[in-house]
Coordinates of C-alpha atoms and ligand atoms in Angstrom, one line a residue:
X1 CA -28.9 -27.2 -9.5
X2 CA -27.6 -26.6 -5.9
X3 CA -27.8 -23.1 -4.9
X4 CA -24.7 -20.6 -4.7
X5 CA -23.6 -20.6 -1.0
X6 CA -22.5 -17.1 0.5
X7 CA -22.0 -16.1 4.0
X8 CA -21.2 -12.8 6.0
X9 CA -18.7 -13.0 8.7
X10 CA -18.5 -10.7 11.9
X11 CA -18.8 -10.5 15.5
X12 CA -21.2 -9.9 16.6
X13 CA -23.2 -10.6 13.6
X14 CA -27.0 -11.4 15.0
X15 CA -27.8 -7.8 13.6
X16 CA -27.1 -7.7 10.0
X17 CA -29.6 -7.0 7.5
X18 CA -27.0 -8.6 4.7
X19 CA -28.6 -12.1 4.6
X20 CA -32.2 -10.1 3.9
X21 CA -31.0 -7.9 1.4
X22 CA -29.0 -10.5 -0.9
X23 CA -32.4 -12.7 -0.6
X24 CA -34.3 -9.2 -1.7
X25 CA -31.7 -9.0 -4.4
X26 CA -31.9 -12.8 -5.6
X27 CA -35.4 -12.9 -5.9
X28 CA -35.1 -10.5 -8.7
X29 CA -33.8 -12.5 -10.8
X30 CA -35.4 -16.0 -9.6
X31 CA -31.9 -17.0 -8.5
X32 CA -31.8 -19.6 -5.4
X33 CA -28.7 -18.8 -2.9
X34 CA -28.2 -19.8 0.6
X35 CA -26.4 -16.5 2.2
X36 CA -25.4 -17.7 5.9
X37 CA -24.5 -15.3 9.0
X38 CA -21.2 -16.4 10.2
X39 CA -19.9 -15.3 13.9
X40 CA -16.2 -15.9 13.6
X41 CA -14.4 -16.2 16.8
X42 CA -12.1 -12.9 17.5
X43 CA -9.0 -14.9 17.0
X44 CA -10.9 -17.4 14.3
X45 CA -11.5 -15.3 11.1
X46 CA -9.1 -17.5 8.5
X47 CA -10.3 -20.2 10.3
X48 CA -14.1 -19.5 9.4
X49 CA -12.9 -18.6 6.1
X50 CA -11.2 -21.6 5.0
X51 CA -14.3 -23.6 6.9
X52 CA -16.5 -21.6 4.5
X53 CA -14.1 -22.4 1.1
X54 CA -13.9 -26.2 2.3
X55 CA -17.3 -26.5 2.8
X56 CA -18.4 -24.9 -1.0
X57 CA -19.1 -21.4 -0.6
X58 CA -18.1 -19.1 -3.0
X59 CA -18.0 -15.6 -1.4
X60 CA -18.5 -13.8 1.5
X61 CA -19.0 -10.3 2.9
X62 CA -16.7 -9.1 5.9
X63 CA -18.2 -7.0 8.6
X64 CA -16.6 -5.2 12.0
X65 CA -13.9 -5.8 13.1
X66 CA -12.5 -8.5 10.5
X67 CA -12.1 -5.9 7.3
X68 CA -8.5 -5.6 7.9
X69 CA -7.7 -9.5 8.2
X70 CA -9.5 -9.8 5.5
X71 CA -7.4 -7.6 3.7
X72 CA -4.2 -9.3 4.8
X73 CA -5.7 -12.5 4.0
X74 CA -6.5 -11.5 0.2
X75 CA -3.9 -12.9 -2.4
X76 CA -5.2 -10.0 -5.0
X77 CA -6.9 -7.1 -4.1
X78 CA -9.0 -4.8 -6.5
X79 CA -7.7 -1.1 -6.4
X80 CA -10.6 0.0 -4.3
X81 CA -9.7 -2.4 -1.8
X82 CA -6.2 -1.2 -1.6
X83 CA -6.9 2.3 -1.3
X84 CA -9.4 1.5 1.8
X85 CA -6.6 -0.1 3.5
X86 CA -9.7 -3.1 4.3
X87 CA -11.7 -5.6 2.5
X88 CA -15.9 -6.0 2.7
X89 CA -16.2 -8.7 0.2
X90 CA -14.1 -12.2 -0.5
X91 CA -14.5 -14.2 -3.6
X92 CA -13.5 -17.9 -3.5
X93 CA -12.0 -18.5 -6.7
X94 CA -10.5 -21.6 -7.1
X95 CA -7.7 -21.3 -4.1
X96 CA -7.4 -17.8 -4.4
X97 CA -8.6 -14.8 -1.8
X98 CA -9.6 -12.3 -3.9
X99 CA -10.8 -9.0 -2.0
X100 CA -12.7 -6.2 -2.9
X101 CA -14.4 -3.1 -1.0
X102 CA -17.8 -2.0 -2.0
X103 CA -18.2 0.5 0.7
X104 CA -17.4 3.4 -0.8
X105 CA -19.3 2.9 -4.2
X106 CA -22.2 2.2 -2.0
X107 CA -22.0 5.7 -0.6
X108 CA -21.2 7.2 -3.7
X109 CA -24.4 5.4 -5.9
X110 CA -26.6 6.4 -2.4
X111 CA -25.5 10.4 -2.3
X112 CA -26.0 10.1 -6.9
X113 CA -28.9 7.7 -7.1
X114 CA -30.8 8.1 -3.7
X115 CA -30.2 11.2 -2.6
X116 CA -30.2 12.8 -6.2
X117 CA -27.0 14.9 -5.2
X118 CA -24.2 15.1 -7.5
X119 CA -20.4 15.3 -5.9
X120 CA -18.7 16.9 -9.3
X121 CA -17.7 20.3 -8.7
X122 CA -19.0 20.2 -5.1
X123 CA -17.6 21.4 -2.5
X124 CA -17.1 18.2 0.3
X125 CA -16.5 17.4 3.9
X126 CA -15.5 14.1 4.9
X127 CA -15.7 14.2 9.0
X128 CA -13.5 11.3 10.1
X129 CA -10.3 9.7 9.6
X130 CA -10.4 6.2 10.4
X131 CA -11.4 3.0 8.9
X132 CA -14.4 4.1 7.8
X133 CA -13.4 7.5 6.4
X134 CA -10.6 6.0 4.7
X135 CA -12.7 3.5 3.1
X136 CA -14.6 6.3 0.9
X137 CA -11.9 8.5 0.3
X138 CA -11.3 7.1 -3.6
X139 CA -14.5 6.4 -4.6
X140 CA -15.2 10.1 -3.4
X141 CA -12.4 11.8 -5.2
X142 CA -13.3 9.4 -9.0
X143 CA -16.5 12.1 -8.5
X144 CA -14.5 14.6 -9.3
X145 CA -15.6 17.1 -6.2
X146 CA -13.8 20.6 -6.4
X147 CA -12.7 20.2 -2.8
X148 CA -12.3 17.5 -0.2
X149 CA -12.2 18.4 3.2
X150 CA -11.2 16.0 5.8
X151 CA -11.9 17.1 9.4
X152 CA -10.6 15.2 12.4
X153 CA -10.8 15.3 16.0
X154 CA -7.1 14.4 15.7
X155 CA -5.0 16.6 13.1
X156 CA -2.3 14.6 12.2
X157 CA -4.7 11.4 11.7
X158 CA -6.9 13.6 8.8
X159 CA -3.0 14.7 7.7
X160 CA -1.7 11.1 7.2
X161 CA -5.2 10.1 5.3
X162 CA -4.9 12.7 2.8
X163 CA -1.0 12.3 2.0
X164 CA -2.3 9.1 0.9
X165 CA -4.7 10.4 -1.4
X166 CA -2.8 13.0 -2.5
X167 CA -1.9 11.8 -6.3
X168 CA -5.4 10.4 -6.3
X169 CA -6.7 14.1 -5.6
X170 CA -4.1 15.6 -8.2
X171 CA -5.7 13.0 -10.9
X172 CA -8.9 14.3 -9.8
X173 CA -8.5 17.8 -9.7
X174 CA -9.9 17.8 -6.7
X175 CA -8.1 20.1 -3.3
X176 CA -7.4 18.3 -0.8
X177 CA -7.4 20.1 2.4
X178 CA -7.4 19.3 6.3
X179 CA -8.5 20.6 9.2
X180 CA -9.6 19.9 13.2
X181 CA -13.5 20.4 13.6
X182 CA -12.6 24.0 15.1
X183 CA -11.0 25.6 11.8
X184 CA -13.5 25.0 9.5
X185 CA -14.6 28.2 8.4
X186 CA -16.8 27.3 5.2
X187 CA -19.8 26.3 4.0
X188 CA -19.9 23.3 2.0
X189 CA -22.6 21.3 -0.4
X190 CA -22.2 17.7 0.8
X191 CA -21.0 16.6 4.7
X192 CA -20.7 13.1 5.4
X193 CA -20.1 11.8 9.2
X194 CA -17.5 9.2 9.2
X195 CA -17.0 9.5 12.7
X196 CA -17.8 6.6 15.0
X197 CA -19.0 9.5 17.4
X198 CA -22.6 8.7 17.0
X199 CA -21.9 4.9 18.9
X200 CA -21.8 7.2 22.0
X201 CA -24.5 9.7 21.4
X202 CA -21.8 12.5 21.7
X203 CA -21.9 16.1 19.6
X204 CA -20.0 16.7 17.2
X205 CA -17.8 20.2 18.1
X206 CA -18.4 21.4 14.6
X207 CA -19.2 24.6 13.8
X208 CA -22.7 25.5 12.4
X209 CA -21.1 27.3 9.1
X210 CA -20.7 24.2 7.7
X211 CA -23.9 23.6 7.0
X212 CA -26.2 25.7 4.7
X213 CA -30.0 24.7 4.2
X214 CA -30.4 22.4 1.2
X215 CA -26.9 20.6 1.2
X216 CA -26.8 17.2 1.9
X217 CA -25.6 16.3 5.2
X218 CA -24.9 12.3 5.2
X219 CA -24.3 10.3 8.4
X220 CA -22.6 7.0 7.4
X221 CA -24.2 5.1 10.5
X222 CA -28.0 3.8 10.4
X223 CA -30.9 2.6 13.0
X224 CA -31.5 5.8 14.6
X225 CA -30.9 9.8 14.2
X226 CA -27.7 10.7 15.5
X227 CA -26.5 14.2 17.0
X228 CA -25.4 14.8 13.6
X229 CA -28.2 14.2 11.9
X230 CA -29.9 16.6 14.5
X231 CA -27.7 19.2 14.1
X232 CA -28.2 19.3 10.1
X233 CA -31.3 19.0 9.9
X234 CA -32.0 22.1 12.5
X235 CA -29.7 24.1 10.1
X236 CA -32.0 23.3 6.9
X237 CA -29.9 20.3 5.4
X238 CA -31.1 17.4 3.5
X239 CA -30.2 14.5 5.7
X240 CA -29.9 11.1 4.8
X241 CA -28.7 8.0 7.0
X242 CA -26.4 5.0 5.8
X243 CA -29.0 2.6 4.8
X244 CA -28.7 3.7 1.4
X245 CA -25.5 3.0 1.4
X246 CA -25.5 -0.2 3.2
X247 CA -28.0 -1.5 0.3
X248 CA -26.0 -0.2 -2.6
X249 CA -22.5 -1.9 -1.0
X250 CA -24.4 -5.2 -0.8
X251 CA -25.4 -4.4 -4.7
X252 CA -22.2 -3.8 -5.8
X253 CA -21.0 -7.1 -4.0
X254 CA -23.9 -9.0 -5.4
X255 CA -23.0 -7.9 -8.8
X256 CA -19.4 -9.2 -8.2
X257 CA -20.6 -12.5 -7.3
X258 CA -23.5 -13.2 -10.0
X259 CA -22.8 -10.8 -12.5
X260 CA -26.2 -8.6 -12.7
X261 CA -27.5 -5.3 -11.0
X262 CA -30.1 -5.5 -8.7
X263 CA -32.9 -3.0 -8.3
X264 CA -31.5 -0.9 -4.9
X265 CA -34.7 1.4 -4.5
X266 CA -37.4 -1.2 -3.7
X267 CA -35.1 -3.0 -1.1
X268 CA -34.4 0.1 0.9
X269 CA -38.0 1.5 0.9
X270 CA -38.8 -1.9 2.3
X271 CA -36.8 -1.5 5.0
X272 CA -37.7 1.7 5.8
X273 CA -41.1 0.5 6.4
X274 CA -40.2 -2.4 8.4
Ligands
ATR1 P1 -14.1 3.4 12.1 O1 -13.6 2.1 11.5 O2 -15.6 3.4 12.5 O3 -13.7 4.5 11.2 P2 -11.9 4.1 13.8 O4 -10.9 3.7 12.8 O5 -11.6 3.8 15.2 O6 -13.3 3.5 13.5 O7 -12.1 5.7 13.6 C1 -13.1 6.4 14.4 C2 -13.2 7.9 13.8 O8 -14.2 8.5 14.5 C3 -11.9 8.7 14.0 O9 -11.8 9.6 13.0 C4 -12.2 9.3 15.4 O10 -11.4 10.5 15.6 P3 -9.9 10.5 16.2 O11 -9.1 10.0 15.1 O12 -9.7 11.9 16.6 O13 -10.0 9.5 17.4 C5 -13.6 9.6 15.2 N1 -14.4 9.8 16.5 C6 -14.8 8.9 17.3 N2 -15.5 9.4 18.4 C7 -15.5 10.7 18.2 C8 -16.1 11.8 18.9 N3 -16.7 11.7 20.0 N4 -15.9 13.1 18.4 C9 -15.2 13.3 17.3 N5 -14.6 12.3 16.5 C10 -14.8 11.0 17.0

């Protein structure tokens, strides 16, 4: 039998750990896929993508800055997908785009599994209101929290993101607040960095009363401890660093595509140690 051909598309894409980890995954279960790194042009993403469908594979994962083509591309989107505004992962059935995003459940199963912190009844601050901020919010808020914060640099951005996700938070039962980085005034149990800020190595201006020691402060970026990270961790908090969660997206995708869960804990300690 001819292996299952997958790909991940981005540019750059020289850097990504994907192609490793779906290997790590396959292996599990003695299954033979080719899983390709794709740099599409800047103006070429459908191109690659129809390249890819023409040429046999059945799936691929989308990577910065193509998420929101690939959203516009998709012909159905799973509900996830549509509440991120932005697509990680394309399935090739038949003719049809189908697009899903695993990024948020990947956070989500890292913070429950990995980080062995529950979000139920907790008391949560999302920092960020982009792409990648927005991409979390729902799979957040299914944990039930008793209160979303979302803190931005930029009010009315943080304002816009949660009037989107306001019946989601009613459903929920979850309040949904906003604030700029100098109002908060509380302490909270979880604080995840969805900020881009740590690209540029600049602080954070939050305030220290966020965090308490214990609490879980999560930065959503990888490779290296950010000013975040520093921060937390001089106030006492758990920290953790988005590997988790780039292994546990790449699960969830992987399950979408073959249909079984791989093992997430052996894969990121591997890397780790590399
Ligand atoms: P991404 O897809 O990574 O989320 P984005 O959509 O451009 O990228 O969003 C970047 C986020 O990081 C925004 O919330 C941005 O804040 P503003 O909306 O106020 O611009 C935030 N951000 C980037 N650099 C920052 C910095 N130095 N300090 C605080 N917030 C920052």
């Amino acid at each position: 039998m001819t292996a299952k051909k997958y790909a991940v598309i981005g540019h750059p894409i020289e850097h990504s750990k994907s192609p490793l980890i779906h290997q790590a995954f396959a292996q599990q279960f003695n299954l033979s896929i080719v899983y390709e790194k794709v740099l599409a042009p800047l103006d070429g993403f459908m191109a690659t993508v129809k390249r890819l469908q023409a040429e046999g594979f059945l799936g691929a994962n989308v990577t910065v800055p193509f998420k929101f083509e690939a959203f516009d591309a998709s012909q159905a989107l799973s509900a996830r997908a549509q509440a991120a505004g932005a697509v990680n992962t394309l399935s090739f059935q038949s003719s049809q785009l189908v697009g899903d995003n695993t990024d948020g459940c990947g956070l989500v199963n890292d913070i429950l599994k990995h980080q062995h912190t529950a979000l139920a009844g907790k008391k949560v601050l999302l920092l960020g209101a982009g792409g990648a901020a927005q991409g979390v919010m729902l799979p957040l808020l299914e944990q039930q929290p008793l209160q979303l914060t979302v803190a931005n640099r930029s009010l009315d951005k943080a304002q816009a993101m949660a009037d989107r996700f306001a019946a989601d938070a009613e459903r929920s039962r979850t309040v949904l607040q906003v604030h700029t980085f100098a109002d908060l005034s509380q302490t909270y149990d979880v604080v995840i960095n969805a900020t881009s800020a740590g690209l540029t190595e600049s602080k954070l201006a939050i305030p220290a009363v966020v965090f308490k020691p214990g609490m879980l402060a999560y930065d959503m970026m990888y490779g290296r401890e950010t000013p975040f990270m520093q921060q937390a961790r001089a106030a006492g908090a758990q920290v953790a660093d988005g590997l988790g969660m780039l292994v546990e997206q790449a699960a969830e995708a992987f399950s979408l595509w073959h249909g079984v869960r791989p093992e997430t804990a052996p894969v990121i300690q591997s890397f780790r140690q590399s």
